[in-house]
Coordinates of C-alpha atoms in Angstrom, one line a residue:
Chain A
M21 CA 0.1 0.0 0.0
K22 CA 3.1 2.4 0.9
Y23 CA 4.4 1.7 -3.0
V24 CA 0.8 2.8 -4.2
G25 CA 0.3 5.9 -2.3
K26 CA 3.8 6.8 -3.1
K27 CA 3.7 6.6 -6.6
L28 CA -0.1 8.2 -6.7
L29 CA 1.7 11.2 -4.8
T30 CA 4.5 11.2 -7.5
M31 CA 1.9 11.2 -10.4
L32 CA 0.0 14.1 -8.7
L33 CA 3.3 16.1 -8.1
T34 CA 4.3 15.5 -12.1
L35 CA 0.8 16.7 -13.0
L36 CA 1.0 19.7 -10.9
L37 CA 4.6 20.4 -12.5
V38 CA 3.2 20.0 -16.0
S39 CA 0.5 22.2 -15.5
F40 CA 2.6 24.7 -13.6
L41 CA 5.3 24.4 -17.1
V42 CA 2.4 25.0 -19.4
F43 CA 0.8 27.9 -17.6
L44 CA 4.2 29.6 -17.4
C45 CA 5.0 29.0 -21.1
F46 CA 1.7 30.4 -22.3
T47 CA 1.8 33.5 -19.9
V48 CA 5.3 34.5 -20.9
I49 CA 4.6 34.5 -24.6
P50 CA 4.4 38.0 -26.2
G51 CA 0.8 39.4 -27.2
D52 CA -1.9 40.4 -24.9
P53 CA -5.0 38.2 -24.9
A54 CA -7.2 41.4 -24.3
S55 CA -5.9 43.4 -27.0
A56 CA -6.1 40.4 -29.5
R57 CA -9.6 39.9 -28.9
L58 CA -10.6 43.5 -29.3
G59 CA -8.3 44.0 -32.3
T60 CA -6.0 46.8 -33.4
E61 CA -8.6 49.6 -33.1
A62 CA -9.5 49.4 -29.5
T63 CA -8.9 52.1 -27.3
P64 CA -6.1 51.8 -24.4
E65 CA -9.2 52.2 -21.9
A66 CA -11.0 49.4 -23.5
V67 CA -8.4 47.1 -23.5
E68 CA -7.6 48.1 -19.8
M69 CA -11.5 47.5 -18.9
L70 CA -11.2 43.8 -20.7
R71 CA -7.8 43.1 -19.0
E72 CA -9.3 44.0 -15.7
E73 CA -12.4 41.6 -16.4
M74 CA -10.5 38.9 -17.6
G75 CA -8.2 39.1 -14.6
L76 CA -5.2 39.4 -16.2
N77 CA -3.7 42.3 -14.0
R78 CA -3.5 40.0 -10.9
P79 CA -0.2 38.7 -10.0
F80 CA 1.0 35.6 -11.8
F81 CA 0.4 32.9 -8.6
V82 CA -2.8 34.1 -8.1
R83 CA -3.7 33.4 -11.6
Y84 CA -2.3 30.2 -11.7
G85 CA -4.0 29.3 -8.6
D86 CA -7.4 30.3 -10.0
W87 CA -6.8 28.6 -13.3
L88 CA -5.8 25.3 -11.6
L89 CA -8.8 25.3 -9.4
S90 CA -11.4 26.0 -12.2
F91 CA -9.5 23.2 -13.9
V92 CA -9.8 20.8 -11.4
R93 CA -13.4 21.7 -11.2
G94 CA -13.8 20.6 -14.6
D95 CA -13.9 24.3 -15.8
F96 CA -11.6 24.8 -18.8
G97 CA -12.5 28.2 -19.7
E98 CA -13.8 29.8 -22.8
S99 CA -12.5 29.3 -26.5
Y100 CA -11.5 32.8 -27.9
D101 CA -12.6 31.2 -31.5
Y102 CA -15.9 29.5 -30.7
E103 CA -18.6 30.9 -28.9
M104 CA -18.3 28.1 -26.3
T105 CA -16.4 26.7 -23.2
V106 CA -13.4 24.4 -23.9
G107 CA -15.3 21.6 -21.8
E108 CA -18.2 21.6 -24.4
L109 CA -15.7 21.8 -27.6
L110 CA -13.5 19.0 -26.2
A111 CA -16.5 16.7 -24.9
D112 CA -17.7 16.0 -28.4
K113 CA -14.0 15.1 -29.5
I114 CA -12.7 13.0 -26.8
P115 CA -14.8 9.7 -28.0
I116 CA -13.1 10.0 -31.3
T117 CA -9.6 10.2 -30.3
L118 CA -10.3 7.3 -27.6
T119 CA -11.9 5.0 -30.0
M120 CA -9.2 5.3 -32.5
S121 CA -6.4 4.9 -29.7
L122 CA -8.3 1.7 -28.0
M123 CA -8.7 0.1 -31.6
S124 CA -5.0 0.3 -32.4
M125 CA -4.1 -0.7 -29.1
L126 CA -6.4 -4.1 -29.4
L127 CA -4.9 -4.6 -32.8
I128 CA -1.5 -4.4 -31.6
I129 CA -2.2 -6.8 -28.9
V130 CA -4.2 -9.4 -31.1
L131 CA -1.6 -9.1 -34.0
S132 CA 1.8 -9.0 -32.4
I133 CA 1.6 -12.0 -29.7
P134 CA 0.9 -14.7 -32.0
L135 CA 3.5 -13.2 -34.3
G136 CA 6.1 -12.8 -31.5
L137 CA 5.5 -16.5 -30.1
Y138 CA 5.5 -17.8 -34.0
T139 CA 8.9 -16.3 -34.7
A140 CA 10.3 -17.0 -31.3
R141 CA 9.2 -20.9 -31.8
H142 CA 10.7 -21.0 -35.0
E143 CA 13.8 -18.9 -34.8
G144 CA 16.0 -19.0 -37.6
S145 CA 13.5 -20.2 -40.1
W146 CA 12.8 -18.5 -43.3
A147 CA 9.6 -17.1 -41.9
D148 CA 11.3 -15.7 -38.6
R149 CA 14.0 -14.1 -41.1
G150 CA 11.3 -13.0 -43.5
I151 CA 9.0 -11.4 -40.6
Y152 CA 12.2 -9.9 -39.0
A153 CA 13.1 -8.1 -42.3
L154 CA 9.6 -6.9 -42.9
N155 CA 9.5 -5.7 -39.2
Q156 CA 12.5 -3.5 -39.8
V157 CA 10.8 -1.9 -42.8
I158 CA 7.5 -1.3 -41.3
M159 CA 9.2 0.2 -38.2
A160 CA 10.7 2.9 -40.4
V161 CA 7.2 3.8 -42.1
P162 CA 6.0 6.8 -40.5
A163 CA 2.1 6.4 -39.2
F164 CA 1.1 8.9 -41.5
F165 CA 2.4 7.6 -44.7
A166 CA 1.3 4.0 -43.7
G167 CA -2.0 6.1 -43.7
I168 CA -1.5 7.4 -47.3
L169 CA -0.7 4.1 -48.4
I170 CA -3.5 2.5 -46.9
T171 CA -5.9 5.1 -48.6
L172 CA -4.4 4.6 -51.4
F173 CA -4.6 0.8 -51.6
F174 CA -7.8 0.1 -49.5
G175 CA -9.4 3.1 -50.3
I176 CA -8.9 4.0 -54.0
L177 CA -7.9 0.7 -55.4
L178 CA -9.8 -1.9 -53.4
K179 CA -12.8 0.7 -52.5
M180 CA -13.1 -1.0 -49.0
F181 CA -13.7 2.6 -47.8
T182 CA -14.4 6.3 -48.8
P183 CA -11.2 8.0 -48.3
G184 CA -12.1 11.3 -46.3
G185 CA -15.9 9.9 -45.7
Y186 CA -15.9 10.3 -41.8
V187 CA -18.9 8.9 -40.1
S188 CA -20.1 10.4 -36.9
Y189 CA -20.5 8.5 -34.0
R190 CA -23.8 10.0 -33.2
R191 CA -25.4 9.3 -36.2
D192 CA -24.3 5.7 -37.1
F193 CA -21.7 4.0 -34.6
G194 CA -21.5 0.8 -36.8
G195 CA -20.3 3.0 -39.9
F196 CA -17.9 4.7 -37.4
L197 CA -16.2 2.0 -36.1
A198 CA -15.8 1.0 -39.6
Y199 CA -14.3 4.1 -40.7
M200 CA -12.1 4.0 -37.8
F201 CA -10.6 0.7 -38.6
F202 CA -8.1 1.7 -41.2
P203 CA -6.8 4.9 -39.4
S204 CA -6.3 2.5 -36.3
L205 CA -4.5 0.1 -38.4
S206 CA -2.0 2.9 -39.7
I207 CA -1.1 3.9 -36.1
A208 CA -0.9 0.3 -35.0
L209 CA 1.4 -0.7 -37.8
P210 CA 4.7 0.4 -36.7
K211 CA 3.9 -0.2 -33.1
I212 CA 3.1 -3.7 -34.0
A213 CA 6.5 -4.4 -35.6
M214 CA 8.4 -2.9 -32.6
T215 CA 6.1 -5.2 -30.2
V216 CA 7.1 -8.1 -32.2
K217 CA 10.7 -7.5 -32.4
L218 CA 10.7 -7.0 -28.7
L219 CA 8.6 -10.1 -27.6
R220 CA 10.6 -12.2 -29.9
S221 CA 13.8 -11.5 -28.3
G222 CA 12.5 -11.6 -24.6
L223 CA 11.0 -14.8 -25.6
I224 CA 14.1 -16.3 -26.9
S225 CA 16.1 -15.0 -24.0
E226 CA 13.6 -16.6 -21.5
K227 CA 13.3 -19.6 -23.3
K228 CA 17.1 -20.3 -22.5
Q229 CA 16.4 -19.8 -18.6
D230 CA 16.8 -22.6 -16.0
Y231 CA 13.1 -22.8 -15.3
A232 CA 12.3 -23.2 -18.7
R233 CA 14.8 -26.2 -19.0
T234 CA 13.1 -27.6 -15.8
A235 CA 9.7 -27.5 -17.5
Y236 CA 11.1 -29.3 -20.5
S237 CA 12.6 -31.9 -18.4
R238 CA 9.3 -32.5 -16.6
G239 CA 7.6 -33.8 -20.0
N240 CA 6.1 -30.3 -21.4
H241 CA 6.2 -30.1 -25.2
T242 CA 7.5 -26.8 -26.6
G243 CA 4.2 -25.3 -27.0
G244 CA 3.3 -25.8 -23.2
V245 CA 6.4 -24.4 -22.2
L246 CA 6.1 -21.3 -24.3
Y247 CA 2.6 -20.5 -23.7
K248 CA 2.4 -21.4 -19.9
H249 CA 5.8 -20.5 -18.6
V250 CA 8.0 -18.3 -20.9
L251 CA 5.1 -16.0 -22.1
K252 CA 4.3 -14.8 -18.6
N253 CA 7.9 -13.6 -18.0
A254 CA 8.5 -12.5 -21.5
M255 CA 5.4 -10.3 -21.0
L256 CA 6.4 -7.9 -18.4
P257 CA 8.7 -5.8 -20.4
I258 CA 6.2 -5.7 -23.1
L259 CA 3.7 -4.1 -20.7
T260 CA 5.7 -1.2 -19.9
F261 CA 6.4 -1.1 -23.7
L262 CA 2.7 -0.9 -24.3
G263 CA 2.2 1.6 -21.8
M264 CA 4.4 4.1 -23.5
T265 CA 3.0 2.9 -26.8
L266 CA -0.6 4.0 -25.8
T267 CA 0.7 7.7 -24.9
D268 CA 2.7 7.6 -28.1
M269 CA -0.4 6.8 -30.1
I270 CA -2.4 9.3 -28.4
A271 CA 0.1 11.9 -29.9
G272 CA 0.5 9.9 -33.2
S273 CA -3.4 10.0 -33.6
I274 CA -2.9 13.9 -33.9
V275 CA -1.1 13.4 -37.5
V276 CA -3.3 10.4 -38.8
E277 CA -6.4 12.1 -38.0
Q278 CA -5.5 14.7 -40.3
V279 CA -4.7 12.0 -43.0
F280 CA -8.3 10.5 -42.7
S281 CA -10.0 13.9 -42.1
I282 CA -11.0 12.8 -38.6
P283 CA -12.4 15.7 -36.5
G284 CA -10.7 14.5 -33.2
I285 CA -8.5 16.1 -30.6
G286 CA -5.8 16.3 -32.9
R287 CA -7.9 18.7 -35.3
V288 CA -9.0 20.8 -32.4
L289 CA -5.3 21.1 -31.4
L290 CA -4.1 22.2 -34.6
T291 CA -6.9 24.5 -35.3
A292 CA -6.3 26.2 -32.0
I293 CA -2.6 26.4 -32.4
S294 CA -3.0 28.1 -35.9
H295 CA -5.7 30.5 -34.4
R296 CA -3.7 31.2 -31.4
D297 CA -6.7 29.9 -29.4
Y298 CA -4.8 29.3 -26.1
P299 CA -7.3 28.3 -23.9
V300 CA -8.2 25.7 -25.9
V301 CA -4.4 24.7 -26.5
M302 CA -3.5 24.7 -22.9
A303 CA -6.6 22.6 -21.9
V304 CA -5.8 19.9 -24.8
I305 CA -2.1 19.8 -23.6
V306 CA -2.9 19.3 -19.7
C307 CA -5.8 16.9 -20.5
L308 CA -3.4 14.7 -22.7
A309 CA -0.4 14.8 -20.3
G310 CA -2.8 13.6 -17.4
V311 CA -3.8 10.8 -19.7
V312 CA 0.0 10.1 -20.4
I313 CA 0.8 10.7 -16.7
L314 CA -2.1 8.2 -15.5
V315 CA -1.5 5.5 -17.9
N316 CA 2.1 5.6 -17.0
G317 CA 1.5 5.1 -13.5
L318 CA -1.5 2.6 -13.9
V319 CA 1.2 0.5 -15.8
D320 CA 3.9 0.9 -13.1
L321 CA 1.1 -0.3 -10.4
L322 CA 0.1 -3.2 -12.8
Y323 CA 3.8 -4.2 -13.0
Q324 CA 4.2 -4.5 -9.6
W325 CA 1.1 -6.4 -8.9
I326 CA 2.0 -8.9 -11.5
D327 CA 5.5 -9.2 -10.6
P328 CA 5.9 -9.1 -6.6
R329 CA 9.5 -8.9 -6.6
I330 CA 9.5 -4.9 -7.4
R331 CA 7.1 -4.6 -4.5
L332 CA 9.6 -5.9 -2.5
E333 CA 12.4 -3.9 -3.7
A334 CA 10.7 -0.8 -3.2
Q335 CA 10.3 -1.4 0.3
P336 CA 13.0 0.1 2.6
Chain B
M2 CA 24.8 -15.1 -35.1
K3 CA 27.8 -13.2 -35.9
K4 CA 27.1 -13.4 -39.5
K5 CA 23.6 -11.7 -39.1
R6 CA 25.0 -8.9 -36.9
N7 CA 27.5 -7.9 -39.8
F8 CA 24.6 -8.1 -42.2
N9 CA 22.7 -5.2 -40.3
L10 CA 25.9 -3.1 -40.3
I11 CA 26.4 -3.6 -44.0
A12 CA 22.9 -3.3 -45.1
G13 CA 22.5 0.0 -43.0
G14 CA 25.9 1.2 -43.9
I15 CA 24.9 1.0 -47.7
L16 CA 21.4 2.3 -47.5
A17 CA 22.2 5.3 -45.3
G18 CA 25.4 5.7 -47.4
G19 CA 23.3 6.0 -50.5
M20 CA 20.8 8.1 -49.4
L21 CA 23.3 10.5 -47.9
L22 CA 25.3 10.4 -51.5
F23 CA 21.8 11.2 -53.0
I24 CA 21.2 14.2 -51.0
L25 CA 25.0 15.3 -51.4
A26 CA 24.6 14.7 -55.0
G27 CA 21.3 17.2 -55.0
V28 CA 23.6 19.9 -53.7
F29 CA 26.0 20.0 -56.7
F30 CA 23.7 18.7 -59.3
L31 CA 19.8 18.6 -59.9
P32 CA 18.5 17.0 -63.3
Q33 CA 15.7 19.7 -63.3
D34 CA 14.8 22.8 -61.4
P35 CA 12.6 21.9 -58.6
E36 CA 10.6 25.0 -58.4
T37 CA 10.0 25.5 -62.1
M38 CA 6.3 25.1 -62.8
N39 CA 5.2 23.7 -66.2
L40 CA 1.4 23.0 -66.4
E41 CA 1.8 20.9 -69.9
L42 CA 3.6 18.5 -67.6
K43 CA 1.1 18.4 -64.7
F44 CA 1.0 14.5 -63.3
A45 CA 3.1 13.7 -66.0
G46 CA 4.1 9.9 -65.8
M47 CA 7.6 8.6 -65.3
S48 CA 10.0 9.3 -68.3
L49 CA 13.7 9.7 -68.7
S50 CA 13.7 13.5 -68.2
H51 CA 11.5 12.9 -65.2
P52 CA 12.3 9.6 -63.7
F53 CA 9.4 9.9 -60.8
G54 CA 7.2 12.1 -63.1
C55 CA 5.8 15.3 -62.3
D56 CA 3.4 16.8 -59.6
N57 CA 0.3 19.0 -59.7
F58 CA 2.3 22.1 -61.0
G59 CA 4.3 20.1 -63.2
R60 CA 7.4 20.3 -61.2
D61 CA 10.0 17.5 -61.5
I62 CA 9.3 15.2 -58.5
F63 CA 12.8 13.2 -58.7
S64 CA 14.4 16.9 -58.1
R65 CA 11.9 17.8 -55.4
V66 CA 12.8 14.8 -53.6
M67 CA 16.4 15.4 -53.5
V68 CA 15.9 19.0 -52.2
G69 CA 13.0 17.8 -49.9
A70 CA 15.6 14.8 -48.4
R71 CA 18.2 17.7 -47.7
T72 CA 15.8 19.8 -46.1
T73 CA 14.6 17.0 -43.9
L74 CA 18.2 16.3 -43.1
I75 CA 19.5 19.5 -42.2
V76 CA 16.2 19.8 -39.8
A77 CA 17.2 16.4 -38.5
L78 CA 20.6 17.2 -37.9
G79 CA 20.0 20.6 -36.3
T80 CA 17.3 18.8 -33.8
V81 CA 19.8 16.1 -32.8
G82 CA 22.4 18.5 -32.3
I83 CA 20.6 20.6 -30.1
G84 CA 18.9 17.8 -28.1
A85 CA 22.0 15.8 -28.1
G86 CA 24.3 18.8 -27.2
V87 CA 22.1 20.4 -24.6
G88 CA 21.0 16.9 -23.4
T89 CA 24.5 15.5 -23.0
L90 CA 25.5 18.9 -20.9
I91 CA 22.6 18.8 -18.5
G92 CA 22.9 14.6 -18.3
A93 CA 26.5 15.1 -17.8
F94 CA 26.4 17.7 -15.0
T95 CA 23.7 16.5 -12.9
G96 CA 25.2 12.8 -13.3
Y97 CA 28.5 13.8 -12.1
F98 CA 27.7 16.4 -9.4
G99 CA 24.2 14.8 -8.3
G100 CA 22.8 16.7 -5.0
W101 CA 19.7 18.8 -5.2
L102 CA 20.3 20.2 -8.7
D103 CA 20.1 16.9 -9.9
E104 CA 17.1 16.1 -8.0
V105 CA 15.2 19.3 -9.6
M106 CA 16.5 18.7 -13.1
M107 CA 15.4 15.0 -12.9
R108 CA 11.7 15.9 -11.7
I109 CA 11.5 18.5 -14.6
I110 CA 12.9 16.0 -17.1
D111 CA 10.7 13.0 -16.1
A112 CA 7.8 15.5 -16.4
L113 CA 8.8 16.4 -20.0
F114 CA 10.0 12.7 -20.7
A115 CA 6.2 11.6 -20.0
F116 CA 5.2 13.8 -22.8
P117 CA 5.4 12.5 -26.4
S118 CA 8.0 14.5 -28.1
I119 CA 5.5 15.5 -31.1
L120 CA 3.1 17.0 -28.4
L121 CA 6.2 18.7 -26.6
A122 CA 7.2 20.2 -30.0
L123 CA 3.4 21.5 -30.7
V124 CA 3.7 23.4 -27.5
V125 CA 6.9 25.1 -28.5
I126 CA 5.8 25.8 -32.1
S127 CA 2.4 27.3 -30.8
L128 CA 4.4 29.8 -28.7
L129 CA 6.8 30.3 -31.5
D130 CA 5.0 30.2 -34.5
K131 CA 5.5 27.9 -37.4
G132 CA 8.6 27.4 -39.8
K133 CA 11.6 25.6 -40.5
Y134 CA 13.8 27.2 -37.7
Q135 CA 11.1 27.1 -35.2
V136 CA 10.9 23.4 -35.9
I137 CA 14.2 22.7 -35.4
L138 CA 14.2 24.6 -32.1
A139 CA 10.8 22.8 -30.8
L140 CA 12.2 19.3 -31.7
G141 CA 15.5 20.0 -30.5
I142 CA 13.7 21.0 -27.3
A143 CA 11.8 18.2 -27.2
F144 CA 14.8 15.4 -27.8
I145 CA 16.3 17.0 -25.0
P146 CA 15.1 14.8 -21.9
S147 CA 15.8 11.4 -23.6
F148 CA 19.5 12.3 -24.1
A149 CA 19.6 13.7 -20.8
R150 CA 18.2 10.7 -19.2
V151 CA 20.8 8.3 -21.1
V152 CA 23.7 10.3 -20.4
R153 CA 23.0 11.0 -16.8
G154 CA 22.6 7.0 -16.2
Q155 CA 26.1 6.5 -17.8
F156 CA 27.9 9.4 -15.7
L157 CA 26.1 8.0 -12.4
K158 CA 27.7 4.5 -13.5
C159 CA 30.9 5.8 -14.3
R160 CA 31.5 8.5 -11.5
E161 CA 32.4 5.7 -8.9
L162 CA 34.8 3.8 -11.0
D163 CA 38.5 3.4 -10.1
Y164 CA 39.8 5.5 -13.2
V165 CA 37.6 8.5 -12.1
K166 CA 39.0 8.3 -8.8
N167 CA 42.5 7.8 -9.9
A168 CA 42.0 11.1 -12.1
R169 CA 40.5 13.0 -9.1
I170 CA 43.4 12.1 -6.7
M171 CA 45.9 13.1 -9.5
G172 CA 44.1 16.5 -9.2
C173 CA 42.2 16.7 -12.5
S174 CA 39.3 19.4 -12.2
S175 CA 35.7 18.2 -12.6
L176 CA 35.3 19.8 -16.3
R177 CA 38.4 17.9 -17.2
I178 CA 37.2 14.5 -15.6
I179 CA 33.7 15.0 -17.1
F180 CA 34.6 16.0 -20.9
V181 CA 38.0 14.2 -21.1
H182 CA 37.9 11.0 -18.9
I183 CA 34.0 9.9 -19.0
L184 CA 32.6 11.5 -21.9
P185 CA 34.6 9.1 -24.4
N186 CA 33.4 6.3 -22.2
T187 CA 29.7 6.8 -22.8
L188 CA 30.3 7.1 -26.6
N189 CA 29.2 3.3 -26.9
V190 CA 25.7 4.2 -25.5
L191 CA 25.8 7.7 -26.9
V192 CA 26.3 7.0 -30.6
P193 CA 23.3 4.3 -31.2
T194 CA 21.3 6.8 -28.9
V195 CA 22.2 9.9 -31.4
M196 CA 21.3 7.5 -34.4
I197 CA 18.0 6.6 -33.0
G198 CA 17.3 10.1 -32.1
F199 CA 18.2 11.1 -35.7
N200 CA 15.8 8.4 -37.2
N201 CA 12.8 9.9 -34.7
A202 CA 14.0 13.5 -35.8
V203 CA 13.1 12.4 -39.4
L204 CA 10.0 11.1 -38.7
A205 CA 9.1 14.0 -36.3
E206 CA 10.1 16.6 -38.7
A207 CA 8.1 14.6 -41.8
G208 CA 5.1 14.9 -39.4
M209 CA 5.2 18.3 -38.6
S210 CA 5.7 19.5 -41.8
Y211 CA 2.9 17.3 -42.9
L212 CA 0.6 19.0 -40.6
G213 CA 1.7 22.4 -42.2
L214 CA 3.7 23.6 -39.0
G215 CA 7.2 22.9 -40.2
V216 CA 9.1 23.8 -43.6
Q217 CA 6.8 26.3 -45.4
P218 CA 5.9 26.3 -49.1
P219 CA 7.6 26.9 -51.7
D220 CA 10.5 25.0 -49.9
A221 CA 10.3 21.4 -50.2
S222 CA 10.5 18.8 -47.6
L223 CA 9.5 15.3 -47.6
G224 CA 6.7 15.6 -45.1
R225 CA 5.5 18.9 -46.9
M226 CA 5.5 17.1 -50.4
L227 CA 3.3 14.1 -48.7
S228 CA 0.7 16.5 -47.5
E229 CA 0.3 18.1 -51.2
A230 CA 0.6 14.8 -52.8
Q231 CA -2.2 13.4 -50.5
T232 CA -4.9 15.8 -52.1
H233 CA -3.9 14.3 -55.6
L234 CA -4.0 10.8 -54.3
F235 CA -6.3 10.1 -57.1
S236 CA -4.8 11.3 -60.1
Q237 CA -1.3 10.8 -59.3
P238 CA -0.1 8.2 -56.8
L239 CA 3.4 8.4 -57.7
Y240 CA 3.8 11.9 -56.0
A241 CA 3.0 10.3 -52.8
I242 CA 5.2 7.4 -53.0
F243 CA 8.6 8.8 -53.9
P244 CA 8.9 11.2 -50.7
G245 CA 7.6 8.3 -48.5
L246 CA 9.9 6.1 -50.0
A247 CA 12.8 8.4 -49.4
I248 CA 11.9 8.6 -45.4
I249 CA 11.5 5.1 -45.3
L250 CA 15.0 4.4 -46.7
L251 CA 16.5 7.0 -44.8
V252 CA 15.0 5.6 -41.3
L253 CA 15.6 2.2 -42.3
G254 CA 19.4 2.8 -43.1
F255 CA 20.3 4.3 -39.8
S256 CA 18.1 2.0 -37.5
L257 CA 19.9 -1.0 -39.2
L258 CA 23.2 1.0 -38.6
A259 CA 22.3 1.5 -35.0
D260 CA 21.2 -2.1 -34.4
G261 CA 24.6 -3.1 -36.2
L262 CA 26.9 -0.7 -33.9
E263 CA 24.8 -1.9 -30.7
A264 CA 25.5 -5.6 -31.5
K265 CA 29.1 -4.6 -32.4

């Protein structure tokens, strides 16, 4: 329990630090939000009044505390661009990006574990070498180029989906999921290659351990040893990797959303950046950072729950 | 097993060397002017004078890939230069001296490390505005944490070794110990890290330019070309294939090279 508490405290502190850094960055940038809102024609008095109204004249730490408090309460401020609160703007988009990330995660798990097991079992065979070479190439493909190739091949040549024909999840959930499949695949592809490579080398080195030999000598067949004994141990580093991957994919989805014209969080962030809509940028960044920190923390906790050795080491 | 390791090194060397040669050749000789537009050649197919065909303005894709790959390479080198340079300095000093500064720096680095680098670069871009040099700075800053962590780990390990203690007894200054004694011993870890960082930089630059935040037109960059090509995917698929292929070959070459070096 001590370990869990300590971990949670670190996560909270990191999140606080991130929010402070983000607030600091967006406060020191040149340009005054009040005069930006009123345009160049505004009189100094009007700007001053709006500054007072927006609370820009208060000391830095008061403003930070205020922003943080309302953020915790779920009030992310108001968008400069759209006539709505940032919360409303994001609530609509979060399910889209979340679906995409979860779908790619599912694809990674479903495809890479069997492939990793297969290549480790048939180490050195032609199939293993072929998959190794293919893996190396796929790892070098950026996710958005994979997306373009998939659009070209499955969309234009095979006509399996309409490029750019995004279906809203409110209107047709089945069609939405079907459209999200190919974007998810393009995010997942490079990660699948990495996971297979990692899993294969993990399995091969675990296979040579004493406990695997003992399992063989007790009369287990190759498959039994691999699935029941070796896979469990080889999965530990994979878990950490998948945690990191999930955070990477959330960022990667920003680019892939553009390829498939999906109106998700990434689209909101990019529009906000080019329009200098800072409340939106800040909210998205802090939220994404929160997800990243949360996922990494959960993976750490999961890890020590699965492997009690880590729990023992952490105790003084 | 030994044969296979050599294969990585050789194949990586050939690919990376070939791509570098291709880019270098573009500095001295371009088959066509990459900016000249010729509407008669719009979406022209492959031919002897235009080996990769022509784009939507009738510009020669081969020459544009040459120039674009050069831009991408320059941005990636700048990024790795900033990231590895500053990251190594931070890692070396915090790892060697330790103390409260190390604690504070590492907390900040950990917080930044939790950020995916593209997200971090987007924050910097939104503060600085878009453009080629801004992207170099943004990605460079985004890459500092990973280098700082690797170098710090190495310095922590080396700090207590006998040769460092000897050097200290002989009266070497801390600066000398850090740069002359310890730093060369971290190269075997630092060099593959730099190569992997270079690859990530190429991918990140392509991503940023694809989003329209990096290199601005009319400058060619591989990511920029891909985003233009995507709108014309129906009429000219070749336009998307070749810049993408250039990215893949460049990244593949350096990742094989890094694998080969690490195994050696």
